[in-house]
mmCIF file of C-alpha atoms in Angstrom:
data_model
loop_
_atom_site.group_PDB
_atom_site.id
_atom_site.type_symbol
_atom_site.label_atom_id
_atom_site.label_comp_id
_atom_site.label_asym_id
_atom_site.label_seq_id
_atom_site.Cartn_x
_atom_site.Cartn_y
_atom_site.Cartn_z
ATOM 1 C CA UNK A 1 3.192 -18.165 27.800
ATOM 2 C CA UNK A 2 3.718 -18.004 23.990
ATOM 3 C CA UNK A 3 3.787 -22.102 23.875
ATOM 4 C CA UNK A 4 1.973 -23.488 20.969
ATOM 5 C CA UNK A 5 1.607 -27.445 21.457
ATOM 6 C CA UNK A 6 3.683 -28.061 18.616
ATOM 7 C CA UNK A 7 5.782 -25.718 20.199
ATOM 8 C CA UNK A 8 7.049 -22.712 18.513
ATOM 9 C CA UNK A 9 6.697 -18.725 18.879
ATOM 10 C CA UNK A 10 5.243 -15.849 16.648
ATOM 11 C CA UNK A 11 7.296 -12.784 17.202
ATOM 12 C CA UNK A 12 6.549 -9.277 15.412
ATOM 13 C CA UNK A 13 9.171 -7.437 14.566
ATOM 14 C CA UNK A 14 8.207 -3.980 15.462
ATOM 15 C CA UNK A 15 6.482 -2.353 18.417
ATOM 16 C CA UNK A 16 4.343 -0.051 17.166
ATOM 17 C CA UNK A 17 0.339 -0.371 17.575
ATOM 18 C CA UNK A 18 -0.340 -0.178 13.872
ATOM 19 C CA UNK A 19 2.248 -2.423 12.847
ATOM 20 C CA UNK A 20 1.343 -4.771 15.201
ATOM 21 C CA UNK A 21 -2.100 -5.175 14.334
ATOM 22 C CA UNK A 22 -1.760 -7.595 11.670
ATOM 23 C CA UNK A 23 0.450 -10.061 14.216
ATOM 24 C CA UNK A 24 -2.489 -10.121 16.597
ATOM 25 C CA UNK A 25 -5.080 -10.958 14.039
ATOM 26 C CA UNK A 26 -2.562 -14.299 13.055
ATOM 27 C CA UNK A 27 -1.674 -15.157 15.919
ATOM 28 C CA UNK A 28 -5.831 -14.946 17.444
ATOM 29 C CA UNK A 29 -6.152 -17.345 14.353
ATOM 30 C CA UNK A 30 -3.407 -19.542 15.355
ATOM 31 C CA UNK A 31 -4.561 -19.702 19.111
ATOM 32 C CA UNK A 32 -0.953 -18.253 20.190
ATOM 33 C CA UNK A 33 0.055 -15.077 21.893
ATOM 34 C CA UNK A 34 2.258 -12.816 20.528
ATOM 35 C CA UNK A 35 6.112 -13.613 21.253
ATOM 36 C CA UNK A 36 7.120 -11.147 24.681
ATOM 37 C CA UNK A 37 9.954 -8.489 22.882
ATOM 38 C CA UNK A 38 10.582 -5.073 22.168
ATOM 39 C CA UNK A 39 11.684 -3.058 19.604
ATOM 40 C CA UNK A 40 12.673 0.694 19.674
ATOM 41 C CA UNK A 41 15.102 3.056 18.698
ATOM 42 C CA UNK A 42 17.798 4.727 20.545
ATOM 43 C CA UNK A 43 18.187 8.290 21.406
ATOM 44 C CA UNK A 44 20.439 8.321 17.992
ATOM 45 C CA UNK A 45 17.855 6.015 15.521
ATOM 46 C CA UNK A 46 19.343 2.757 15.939
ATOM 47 C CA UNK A 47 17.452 0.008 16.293
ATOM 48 C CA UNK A 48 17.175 -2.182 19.828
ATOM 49 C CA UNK A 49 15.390 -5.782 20.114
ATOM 50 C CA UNK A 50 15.089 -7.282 23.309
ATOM 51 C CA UNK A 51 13.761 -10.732 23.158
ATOM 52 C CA UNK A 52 11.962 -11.730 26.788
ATOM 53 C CA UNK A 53 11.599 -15.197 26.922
ATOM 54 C CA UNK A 54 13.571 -18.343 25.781
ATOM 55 C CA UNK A 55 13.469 -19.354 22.094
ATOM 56 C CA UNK A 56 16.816 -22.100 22.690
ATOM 57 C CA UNK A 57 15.810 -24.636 19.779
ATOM 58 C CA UNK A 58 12.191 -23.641 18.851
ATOM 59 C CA UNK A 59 10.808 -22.939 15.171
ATOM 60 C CA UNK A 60 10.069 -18.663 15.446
ATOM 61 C CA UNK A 61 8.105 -16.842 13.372
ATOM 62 C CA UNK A 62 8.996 -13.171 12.725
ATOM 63 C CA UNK A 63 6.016 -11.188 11.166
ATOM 64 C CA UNK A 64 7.204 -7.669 9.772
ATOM 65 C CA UNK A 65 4.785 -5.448 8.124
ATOM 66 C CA UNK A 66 6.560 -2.197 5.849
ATOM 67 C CA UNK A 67 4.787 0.680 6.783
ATOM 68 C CA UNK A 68 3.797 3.470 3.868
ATOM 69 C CA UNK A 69 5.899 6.850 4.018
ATOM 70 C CA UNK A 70 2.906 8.681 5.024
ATOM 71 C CA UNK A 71 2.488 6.388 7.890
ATOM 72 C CA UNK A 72 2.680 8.438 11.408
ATOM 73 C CA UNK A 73 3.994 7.384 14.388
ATOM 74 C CA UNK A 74 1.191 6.680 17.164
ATOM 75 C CA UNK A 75 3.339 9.144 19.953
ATOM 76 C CA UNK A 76 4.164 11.968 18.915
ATOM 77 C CA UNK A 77 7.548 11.945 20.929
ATOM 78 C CA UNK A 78 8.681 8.578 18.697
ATOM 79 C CA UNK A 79 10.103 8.892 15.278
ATOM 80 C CA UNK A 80 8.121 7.939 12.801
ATOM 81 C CA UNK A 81 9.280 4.309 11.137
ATOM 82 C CA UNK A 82 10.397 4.438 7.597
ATOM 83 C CA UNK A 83 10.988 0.987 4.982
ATOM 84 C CA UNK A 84 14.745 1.214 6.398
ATOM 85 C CA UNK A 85 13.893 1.611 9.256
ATOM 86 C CA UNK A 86 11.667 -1.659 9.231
ATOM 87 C CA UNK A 87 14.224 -3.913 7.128
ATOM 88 C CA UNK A 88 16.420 -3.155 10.308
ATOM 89 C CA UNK A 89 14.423 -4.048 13.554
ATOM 90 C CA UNK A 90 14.044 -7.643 10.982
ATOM 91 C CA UNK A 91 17.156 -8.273 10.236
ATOM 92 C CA UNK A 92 18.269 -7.364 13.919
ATOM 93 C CA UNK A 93 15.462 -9.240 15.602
ATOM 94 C CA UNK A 94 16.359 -12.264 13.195
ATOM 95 C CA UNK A 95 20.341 -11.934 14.031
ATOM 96 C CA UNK A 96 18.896 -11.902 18.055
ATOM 97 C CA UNK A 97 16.921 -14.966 17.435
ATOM 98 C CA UNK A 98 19.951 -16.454 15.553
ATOM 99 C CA UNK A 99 22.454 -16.007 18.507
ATOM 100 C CA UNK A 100 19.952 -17.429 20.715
ATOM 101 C CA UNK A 101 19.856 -20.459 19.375
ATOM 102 C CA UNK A 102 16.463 -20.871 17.733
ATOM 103 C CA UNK A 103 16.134 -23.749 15.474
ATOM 104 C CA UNK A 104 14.475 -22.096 12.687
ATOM 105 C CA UNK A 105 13.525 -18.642 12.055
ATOM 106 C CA UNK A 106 10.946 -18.190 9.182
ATOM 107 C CA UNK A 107 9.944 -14.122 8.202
ATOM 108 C CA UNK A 108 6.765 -13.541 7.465
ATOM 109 C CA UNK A 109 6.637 -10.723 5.287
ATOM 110 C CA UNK A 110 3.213 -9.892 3.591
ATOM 111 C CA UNK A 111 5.160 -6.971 1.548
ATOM 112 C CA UNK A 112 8.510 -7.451 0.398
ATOM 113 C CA UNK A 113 9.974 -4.065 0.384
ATOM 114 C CA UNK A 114 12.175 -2.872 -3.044
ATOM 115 C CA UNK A 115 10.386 -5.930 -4.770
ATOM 116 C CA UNK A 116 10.193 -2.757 -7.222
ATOM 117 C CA UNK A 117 13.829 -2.452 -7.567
ATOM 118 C CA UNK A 118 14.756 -6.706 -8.921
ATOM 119 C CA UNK A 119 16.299 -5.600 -12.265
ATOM 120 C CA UNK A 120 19.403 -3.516 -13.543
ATOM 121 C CA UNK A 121 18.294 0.208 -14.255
ATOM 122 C CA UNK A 122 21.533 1.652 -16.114
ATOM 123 C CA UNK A 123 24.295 1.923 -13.535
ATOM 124 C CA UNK A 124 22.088 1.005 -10.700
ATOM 125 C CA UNK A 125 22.135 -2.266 -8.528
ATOM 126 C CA UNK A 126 19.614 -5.035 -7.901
ATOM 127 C CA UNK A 127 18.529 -4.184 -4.469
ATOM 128 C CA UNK A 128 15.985 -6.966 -4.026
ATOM 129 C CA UNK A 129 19.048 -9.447 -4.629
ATOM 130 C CA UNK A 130 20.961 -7.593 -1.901
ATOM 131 C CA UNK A 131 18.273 -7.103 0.555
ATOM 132 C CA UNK A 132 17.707 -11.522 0.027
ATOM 133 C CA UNK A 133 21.217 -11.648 0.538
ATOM 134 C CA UNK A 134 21.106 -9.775 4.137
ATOM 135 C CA UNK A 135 18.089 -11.694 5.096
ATOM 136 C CA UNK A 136 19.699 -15.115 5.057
ATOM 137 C CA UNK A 137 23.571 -13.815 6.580
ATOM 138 C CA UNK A 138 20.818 -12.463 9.327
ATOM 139 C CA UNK A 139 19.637 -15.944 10.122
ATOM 140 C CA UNK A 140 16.609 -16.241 8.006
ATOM 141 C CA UNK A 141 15.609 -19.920 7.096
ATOM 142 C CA UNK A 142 12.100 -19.122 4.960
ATOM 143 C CA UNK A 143 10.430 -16.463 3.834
ATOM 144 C CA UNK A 144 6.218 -16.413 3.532
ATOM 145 C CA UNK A 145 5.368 -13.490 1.263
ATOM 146 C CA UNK A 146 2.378 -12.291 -0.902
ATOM 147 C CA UNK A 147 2.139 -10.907 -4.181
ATOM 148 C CA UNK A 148 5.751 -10.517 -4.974
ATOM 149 C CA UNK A 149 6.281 -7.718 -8.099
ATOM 150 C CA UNK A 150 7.958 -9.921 -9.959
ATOM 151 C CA UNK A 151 7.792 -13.563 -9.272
ATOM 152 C CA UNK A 152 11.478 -14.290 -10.363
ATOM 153 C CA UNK A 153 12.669 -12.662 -6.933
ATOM 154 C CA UNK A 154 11.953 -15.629 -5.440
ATOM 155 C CA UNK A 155 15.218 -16.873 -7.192
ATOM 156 C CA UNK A 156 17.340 -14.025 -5.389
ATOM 157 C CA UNK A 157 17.054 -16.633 -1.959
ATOM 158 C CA UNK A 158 19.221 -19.258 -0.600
ATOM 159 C CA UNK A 159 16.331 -20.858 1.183
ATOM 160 C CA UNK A 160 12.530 -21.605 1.010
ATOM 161 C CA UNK A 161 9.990 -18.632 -0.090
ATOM 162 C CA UNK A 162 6.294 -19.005 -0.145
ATOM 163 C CA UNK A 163 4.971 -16.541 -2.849
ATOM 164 C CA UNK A 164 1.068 -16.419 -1.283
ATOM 165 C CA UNK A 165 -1.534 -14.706 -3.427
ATOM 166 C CA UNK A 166 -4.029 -12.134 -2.589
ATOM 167 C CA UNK A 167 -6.143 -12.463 -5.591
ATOM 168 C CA UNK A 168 -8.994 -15.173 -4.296
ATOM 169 C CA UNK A 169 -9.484 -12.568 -1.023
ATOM 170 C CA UNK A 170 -9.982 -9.696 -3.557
ATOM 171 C CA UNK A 171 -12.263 -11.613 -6.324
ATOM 172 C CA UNK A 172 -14.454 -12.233 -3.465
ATOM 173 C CA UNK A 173 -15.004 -8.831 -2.237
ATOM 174 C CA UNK A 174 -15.557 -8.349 -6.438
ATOM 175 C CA UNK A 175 -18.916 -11.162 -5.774
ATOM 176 C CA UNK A 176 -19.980 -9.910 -2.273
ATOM 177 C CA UNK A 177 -19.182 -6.075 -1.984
ATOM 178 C CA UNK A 178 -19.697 -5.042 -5.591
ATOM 179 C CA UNK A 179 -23.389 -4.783 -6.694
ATOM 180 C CA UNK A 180 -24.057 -5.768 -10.262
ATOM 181 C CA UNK A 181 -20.830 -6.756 -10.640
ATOM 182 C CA UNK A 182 -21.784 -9.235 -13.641
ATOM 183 C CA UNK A 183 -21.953 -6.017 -15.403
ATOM 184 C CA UNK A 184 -18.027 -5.281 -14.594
ATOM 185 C CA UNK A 185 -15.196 -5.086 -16.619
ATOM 186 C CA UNK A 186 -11.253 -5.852 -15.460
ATOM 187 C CA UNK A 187 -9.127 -3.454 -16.864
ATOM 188 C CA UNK A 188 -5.028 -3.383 -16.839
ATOM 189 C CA UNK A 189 -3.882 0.093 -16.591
ATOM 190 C CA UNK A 190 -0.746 -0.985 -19.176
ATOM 191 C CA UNK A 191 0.105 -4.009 -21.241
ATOM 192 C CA UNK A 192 2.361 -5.178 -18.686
ATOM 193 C CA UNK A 193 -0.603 -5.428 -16.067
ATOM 194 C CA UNK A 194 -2.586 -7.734 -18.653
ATOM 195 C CA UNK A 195 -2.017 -11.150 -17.650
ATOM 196 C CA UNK A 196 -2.742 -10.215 -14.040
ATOM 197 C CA UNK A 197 -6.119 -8.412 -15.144
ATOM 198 C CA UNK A 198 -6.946 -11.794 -17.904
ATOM 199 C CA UNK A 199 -6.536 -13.384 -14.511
ATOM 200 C CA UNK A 200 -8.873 -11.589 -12.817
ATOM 201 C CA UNK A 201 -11.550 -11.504 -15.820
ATOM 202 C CA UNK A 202 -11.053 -15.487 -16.697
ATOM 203 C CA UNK A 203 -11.757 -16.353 -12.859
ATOM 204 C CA UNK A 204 -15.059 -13.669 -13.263
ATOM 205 C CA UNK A 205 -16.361 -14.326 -16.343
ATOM 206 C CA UNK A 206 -15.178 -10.916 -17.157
ATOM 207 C CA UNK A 207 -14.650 -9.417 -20.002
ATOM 208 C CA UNK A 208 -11.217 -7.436 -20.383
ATOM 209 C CA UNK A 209 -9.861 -3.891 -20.949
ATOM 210 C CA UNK A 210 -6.121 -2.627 -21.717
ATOM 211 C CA UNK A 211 -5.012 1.351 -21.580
ATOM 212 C CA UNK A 212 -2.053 1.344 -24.019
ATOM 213 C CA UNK A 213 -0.572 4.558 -24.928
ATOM 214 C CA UNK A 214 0.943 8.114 -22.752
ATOM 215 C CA UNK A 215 -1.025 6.812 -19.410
ATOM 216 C CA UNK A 216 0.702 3.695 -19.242
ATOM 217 C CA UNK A 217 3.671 3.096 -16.564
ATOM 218 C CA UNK A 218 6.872 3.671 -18.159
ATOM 219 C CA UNK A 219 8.927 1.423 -15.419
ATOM 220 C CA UNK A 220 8.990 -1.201 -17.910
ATOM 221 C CA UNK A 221 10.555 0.647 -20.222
ATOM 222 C CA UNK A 222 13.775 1.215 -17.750
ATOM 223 C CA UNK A 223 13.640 -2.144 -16.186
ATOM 224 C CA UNK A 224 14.010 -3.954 -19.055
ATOM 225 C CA UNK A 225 17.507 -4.194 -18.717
ATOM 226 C CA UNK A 226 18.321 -2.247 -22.233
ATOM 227 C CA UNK A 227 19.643 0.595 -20.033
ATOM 228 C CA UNK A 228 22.373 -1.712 -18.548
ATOM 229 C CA UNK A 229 26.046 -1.366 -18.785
ATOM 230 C CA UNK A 230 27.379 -3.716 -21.446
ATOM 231 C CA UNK A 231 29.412 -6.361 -20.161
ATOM 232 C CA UNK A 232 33.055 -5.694 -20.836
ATOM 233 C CA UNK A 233 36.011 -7.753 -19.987
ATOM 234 C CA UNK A 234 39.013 -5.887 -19.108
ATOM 235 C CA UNK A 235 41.863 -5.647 -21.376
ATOM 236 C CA UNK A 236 45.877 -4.635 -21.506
ATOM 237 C CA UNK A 237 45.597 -2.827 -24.343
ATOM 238 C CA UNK A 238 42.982 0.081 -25.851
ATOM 239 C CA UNK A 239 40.231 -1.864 -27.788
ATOM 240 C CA UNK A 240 39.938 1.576 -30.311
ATOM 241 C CA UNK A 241 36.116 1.599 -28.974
ATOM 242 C CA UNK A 242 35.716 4.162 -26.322
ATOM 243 C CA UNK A 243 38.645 7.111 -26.506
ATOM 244 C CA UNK A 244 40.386 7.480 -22.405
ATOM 245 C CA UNK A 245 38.704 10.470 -22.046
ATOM 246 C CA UNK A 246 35.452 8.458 -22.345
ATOM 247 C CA UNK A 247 34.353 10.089 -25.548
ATOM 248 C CA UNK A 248 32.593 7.592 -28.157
ATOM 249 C CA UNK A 249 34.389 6.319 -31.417
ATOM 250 C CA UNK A 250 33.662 5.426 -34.777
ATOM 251 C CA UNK A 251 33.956 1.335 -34.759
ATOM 252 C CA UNK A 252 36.392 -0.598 -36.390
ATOM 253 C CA UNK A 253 36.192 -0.139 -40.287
ATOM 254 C CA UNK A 254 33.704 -2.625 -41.968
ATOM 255 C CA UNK A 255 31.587 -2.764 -38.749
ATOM 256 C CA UNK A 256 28.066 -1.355 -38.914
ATOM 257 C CA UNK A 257 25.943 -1.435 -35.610
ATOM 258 C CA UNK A 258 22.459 -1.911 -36.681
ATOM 259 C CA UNK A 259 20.331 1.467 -35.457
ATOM 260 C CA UNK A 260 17.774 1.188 -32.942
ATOM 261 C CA UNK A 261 14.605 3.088 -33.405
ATOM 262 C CA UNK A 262 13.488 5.415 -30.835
ATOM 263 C CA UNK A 263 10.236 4.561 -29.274
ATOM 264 C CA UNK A 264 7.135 6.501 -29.497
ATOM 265 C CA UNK A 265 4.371 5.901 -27.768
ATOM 266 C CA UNK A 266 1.094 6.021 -29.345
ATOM 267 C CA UNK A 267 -1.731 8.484 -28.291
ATOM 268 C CA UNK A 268 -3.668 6.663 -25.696
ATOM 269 C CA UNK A 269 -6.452 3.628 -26.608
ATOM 270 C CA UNK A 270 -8.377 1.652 -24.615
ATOM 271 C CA UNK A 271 -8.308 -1.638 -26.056
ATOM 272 C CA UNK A 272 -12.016 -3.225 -25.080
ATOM 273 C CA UNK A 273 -15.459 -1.628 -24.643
ATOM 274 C CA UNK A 274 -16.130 0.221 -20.857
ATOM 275 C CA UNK A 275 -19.298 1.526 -22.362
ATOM 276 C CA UNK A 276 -22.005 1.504 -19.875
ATOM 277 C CA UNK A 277 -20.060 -0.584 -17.575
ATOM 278 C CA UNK A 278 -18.274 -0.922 -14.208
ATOM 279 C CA UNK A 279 -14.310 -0.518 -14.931
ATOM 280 C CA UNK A 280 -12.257 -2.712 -12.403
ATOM 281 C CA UNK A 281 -8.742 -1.788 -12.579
ATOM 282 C CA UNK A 282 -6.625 -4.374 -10.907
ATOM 283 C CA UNK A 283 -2.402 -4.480 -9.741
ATOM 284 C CA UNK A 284 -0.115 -5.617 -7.291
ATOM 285 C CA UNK A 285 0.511 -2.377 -5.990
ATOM 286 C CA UNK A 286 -0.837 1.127 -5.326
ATOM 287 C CA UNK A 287 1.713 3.318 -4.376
ATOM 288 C CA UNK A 288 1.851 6.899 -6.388
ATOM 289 C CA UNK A 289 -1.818 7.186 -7.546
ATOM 290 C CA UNK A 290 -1.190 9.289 -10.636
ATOM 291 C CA UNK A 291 -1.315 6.479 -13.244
ATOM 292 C CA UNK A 292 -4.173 5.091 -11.171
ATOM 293 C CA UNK A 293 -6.009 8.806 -11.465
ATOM 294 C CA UNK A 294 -5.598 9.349 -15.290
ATOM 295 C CA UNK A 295 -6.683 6.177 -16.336
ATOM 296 C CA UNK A 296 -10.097 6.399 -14.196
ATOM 297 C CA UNK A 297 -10.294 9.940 -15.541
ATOM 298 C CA UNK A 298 -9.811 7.863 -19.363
ATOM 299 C CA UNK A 299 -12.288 5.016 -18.604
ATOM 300 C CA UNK A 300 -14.777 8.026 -17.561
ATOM 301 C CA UNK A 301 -14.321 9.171 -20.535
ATOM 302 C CA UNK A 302 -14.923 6.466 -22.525
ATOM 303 C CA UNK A 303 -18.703 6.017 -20.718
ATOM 304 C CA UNK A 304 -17.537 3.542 -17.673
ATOM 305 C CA UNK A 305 -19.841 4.649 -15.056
ATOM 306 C CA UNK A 306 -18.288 3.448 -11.681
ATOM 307 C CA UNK A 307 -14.551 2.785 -11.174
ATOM 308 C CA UNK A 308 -12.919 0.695 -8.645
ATOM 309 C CA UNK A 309 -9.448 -0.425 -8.421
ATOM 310 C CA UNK A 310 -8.212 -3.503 -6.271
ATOM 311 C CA UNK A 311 -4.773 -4.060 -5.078
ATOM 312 C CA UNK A 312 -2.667 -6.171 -3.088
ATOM 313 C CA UNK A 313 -0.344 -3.435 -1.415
ATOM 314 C CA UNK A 314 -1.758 -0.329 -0.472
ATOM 315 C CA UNK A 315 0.860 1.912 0.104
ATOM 316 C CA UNK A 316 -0.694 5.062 -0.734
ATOM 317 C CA UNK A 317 2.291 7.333 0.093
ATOM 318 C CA UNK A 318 2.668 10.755 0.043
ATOM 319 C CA UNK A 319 -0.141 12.745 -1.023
ATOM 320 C CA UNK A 320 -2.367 9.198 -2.808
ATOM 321 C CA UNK A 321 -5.223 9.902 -0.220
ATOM 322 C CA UNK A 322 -5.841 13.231 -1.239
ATOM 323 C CA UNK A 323 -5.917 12.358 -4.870
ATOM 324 C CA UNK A 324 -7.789 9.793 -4.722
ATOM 325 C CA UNK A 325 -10.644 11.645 -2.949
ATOM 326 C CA UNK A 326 -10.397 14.208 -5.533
ATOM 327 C CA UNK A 327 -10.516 12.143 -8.276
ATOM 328 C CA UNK A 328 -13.237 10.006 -10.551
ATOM 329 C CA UNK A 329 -12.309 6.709 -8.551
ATOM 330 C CA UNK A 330 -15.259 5.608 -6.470
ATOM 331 C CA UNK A 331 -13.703 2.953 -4.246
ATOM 332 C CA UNK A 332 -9.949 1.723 -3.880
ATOM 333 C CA UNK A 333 -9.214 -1.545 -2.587
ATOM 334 C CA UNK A 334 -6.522 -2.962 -0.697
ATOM 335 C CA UNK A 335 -5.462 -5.659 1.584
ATOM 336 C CA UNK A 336 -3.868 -4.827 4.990
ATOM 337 C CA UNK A 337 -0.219 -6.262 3.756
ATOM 338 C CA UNK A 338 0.952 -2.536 4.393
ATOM 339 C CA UNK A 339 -0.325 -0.757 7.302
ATOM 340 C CA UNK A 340 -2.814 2.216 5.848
ATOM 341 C CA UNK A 341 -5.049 3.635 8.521
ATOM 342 C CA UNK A 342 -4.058 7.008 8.987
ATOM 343 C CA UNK A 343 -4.554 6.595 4.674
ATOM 344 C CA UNK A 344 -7.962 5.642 5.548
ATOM 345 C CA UNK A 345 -9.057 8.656 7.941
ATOM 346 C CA UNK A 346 -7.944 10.542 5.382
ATOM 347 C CA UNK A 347 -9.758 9.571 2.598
ATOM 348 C CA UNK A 348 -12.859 7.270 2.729
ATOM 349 C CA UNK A 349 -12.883 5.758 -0.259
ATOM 350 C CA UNK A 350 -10.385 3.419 0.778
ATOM 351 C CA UNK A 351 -11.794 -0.145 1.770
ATOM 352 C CA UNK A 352 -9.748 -3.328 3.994
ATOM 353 C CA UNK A 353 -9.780 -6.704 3.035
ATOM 354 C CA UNK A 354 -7.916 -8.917 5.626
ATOM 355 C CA UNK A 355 -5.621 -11.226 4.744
ATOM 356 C CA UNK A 356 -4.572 -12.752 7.729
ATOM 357 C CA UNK A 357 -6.229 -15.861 7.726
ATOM 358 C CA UNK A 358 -4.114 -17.271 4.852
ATOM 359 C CA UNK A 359 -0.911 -16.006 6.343
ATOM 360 C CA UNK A 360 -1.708 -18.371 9.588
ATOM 361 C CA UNK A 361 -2.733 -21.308 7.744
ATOM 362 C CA UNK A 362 0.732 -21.149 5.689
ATOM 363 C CA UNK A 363 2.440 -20.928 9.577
ATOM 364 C CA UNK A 364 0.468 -23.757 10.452
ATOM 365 C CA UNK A 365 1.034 -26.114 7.444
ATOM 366 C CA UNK A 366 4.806 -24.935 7.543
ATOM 367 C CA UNK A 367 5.328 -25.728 11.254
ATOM 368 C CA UNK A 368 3.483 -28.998 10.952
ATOM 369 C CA UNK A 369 5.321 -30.094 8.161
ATOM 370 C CA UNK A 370 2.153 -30.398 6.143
ATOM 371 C CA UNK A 371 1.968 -29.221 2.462
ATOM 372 C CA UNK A 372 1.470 -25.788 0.976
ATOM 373 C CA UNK A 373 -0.202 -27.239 -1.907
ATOM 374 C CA UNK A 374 -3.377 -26.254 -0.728
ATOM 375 C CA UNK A 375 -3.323 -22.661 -0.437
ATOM 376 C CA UNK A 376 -2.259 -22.650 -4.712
ATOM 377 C CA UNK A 377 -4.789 -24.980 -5.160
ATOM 378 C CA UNK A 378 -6.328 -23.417 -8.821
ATOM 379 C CA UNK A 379 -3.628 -20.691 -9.453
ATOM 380 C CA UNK A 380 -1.583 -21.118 -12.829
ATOM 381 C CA UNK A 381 2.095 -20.380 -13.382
ATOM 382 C CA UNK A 382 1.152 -16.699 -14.811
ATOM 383 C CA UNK A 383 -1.078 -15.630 -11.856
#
């Protein structure tokens, strides 16, 4: 039986053998089996939990990992899972948990998917604010996450969410794994990766690198918010602004609206000397490897002689593998928040570093009540 002596269950959320792999690692560490359920689809893709066992008044745990596009299914007769896919079997297992009376259901979600997608992009919508929103109508009571994009989502929730970090698993696979690694450098592939790389070099005793210039990632540039919809209150009568037939107008007479420049990006720099040096490119996530491909191509340019970058989510969709096995990168780190290993057959260059042991002391400390302050012990508002 799945009966903890404090008394509470660890569920997963999908059935799936690589999905699963990462709830059998926590719960091994917690000394728990894995919650008896199962999820599939129907004959027409929608999603079916059946929870086996009582839950009437316990604390559950629901650990969902997001699975990478490229991910394939392990039968071949069993559609392969998608991020939609996912966010349903947790928001259906936590609405089954929910109407069976559980006390409290906490998700543990090592990758929060469309973390991406937490600010207004023109006439878009804040998806991470809706996708919070579902969560707790589904029954969610706390969230434990990792690495969040941006750490303001965690002001898109109703309830309790436990932003973990990655970064002390990955600086010590820097020490350990890395030989002459006092001869590194941390590099952030744009300005806005800097703090996160000064991190990373201040912990090290690192010195530090910025690409600025036609490399860098432009999704700054559209989640800014200057592409959003003005906010206009609606009105009886025609303000003179904006003509029916939506053409623009000429303002009012005597009002001149001061010009913005457009922006031009500089011809690309590396601010800091990779000369002779290991380049250590460090970020959140690694998704589409392009960005992640030039600017090792840039750094070999500018005399770095071995190039590793280390992320939190490994992702690695579509054709990343491939790339990345082509390219100048020697060695691409990642933690196993996402599942990756049909990533890693592919392309060998991809290392592991498991995470799981932080993920079940933050289910322990929760459960007993005991606090998190621990597991931030040393980690500064801007890491």
């Amino acid at each position: 039986m799945n009966i903890a002596k404090s008394g509470y269950r660890v569920f997963s959320a999908n059935s799936s053998v690589a999905c699963t792999e990462l709830a059998k690692k926590i719960t091994e560490r917690l000394g728990v089996e894995l919650g008896k359920s199962v999820v599939f689809q129907e004959s027409n893709s929608e999603t079916r939990v059946d929870v086996k066992e009582s839950v009437r008044g316990q604390t559950i745990f629901i650990i969902q990992t997001i699975p990478s596009s490229s991910d394939l299914s392990p039968c071949h007769f069993t559609p392969s899972r998608d991020v939609n896919t996912a966010i349903m079997e947790l928001l259906v297992m936590a609405y089954a948990l929910k109407t069976s009376c559980a006390k409290n259901i906490i998700g543990v979600i090592p990758y929060f998917p469309y973390s991406k997608q937490c600010k207004m992009r023109k006439r878009g919508s804040i998806v991470c604010k809706l996708l919070a929103s579902m969560l707790a109508k589904a029954g969610l009571t706390h969230i434990i996450t990792m690495d969040l994009h941006q750490k303001e989502i965690q002001g898109f929730f109703s309830f309790p969410v436990d932003n973990l970090r990655a970064s002390p698993f990955l600086i010590q696979y820097i020490q350990e794994e890395i030989p002459d690694y006092r001869n590194a450098i941390i590099v952030a592939k744009s300005p806005a990766a800097a703090k996160r790389a000064q991190s990373y070099a201040e912990r090290l005793r690192l010195g530090l690198a910025v690409i600025h210039g036609e490399a860098q990632c432009s999704e700054s540039d559209m989640a800014d918010g200057r592409h959003s919809p003005p906010c206009v209150r609606n009105t009886t009568g025609h303000t003179g602004l904006e003509l029916p037939s939506g053409k623009q107008q000429a303002p009012f007479p005597g009002i001149e609206l001061p010009i913005m420049m457009a922006k031009e990006k500089p011809p690309i720099t590396v601010v800091g000397d990779v000369g002779g040096r290991i380049a250590i490119i460090v970020d959140d996530i690694i998704d589409d490897v392009g960005d992640f491909v030039a600017a090792a191509e840039i750094l070999k340019e500018r005399g770095a002689y071995k190039i590793y970058i280390m992320a939190t989510h490994g992702l690695l969709s579509a054709d990343a593998p491939r790339l990345i096995e082509e390219s100048t990168i020697d060695e691409v780190v990642v933690t196993n928040t996402v599942p990756h290993e049909v990533q890693k057959l592919q392309c060998p260059k991809i290392k592991t570093v498991d995470v799981s042991m932080i993920l079940a002391e933050a289910i322990r400390r929760i459960h007993n009540g005991e606090s998190m302050a621990y597991l931030f012990r040393n980690i500064a508002v801007d890491d």
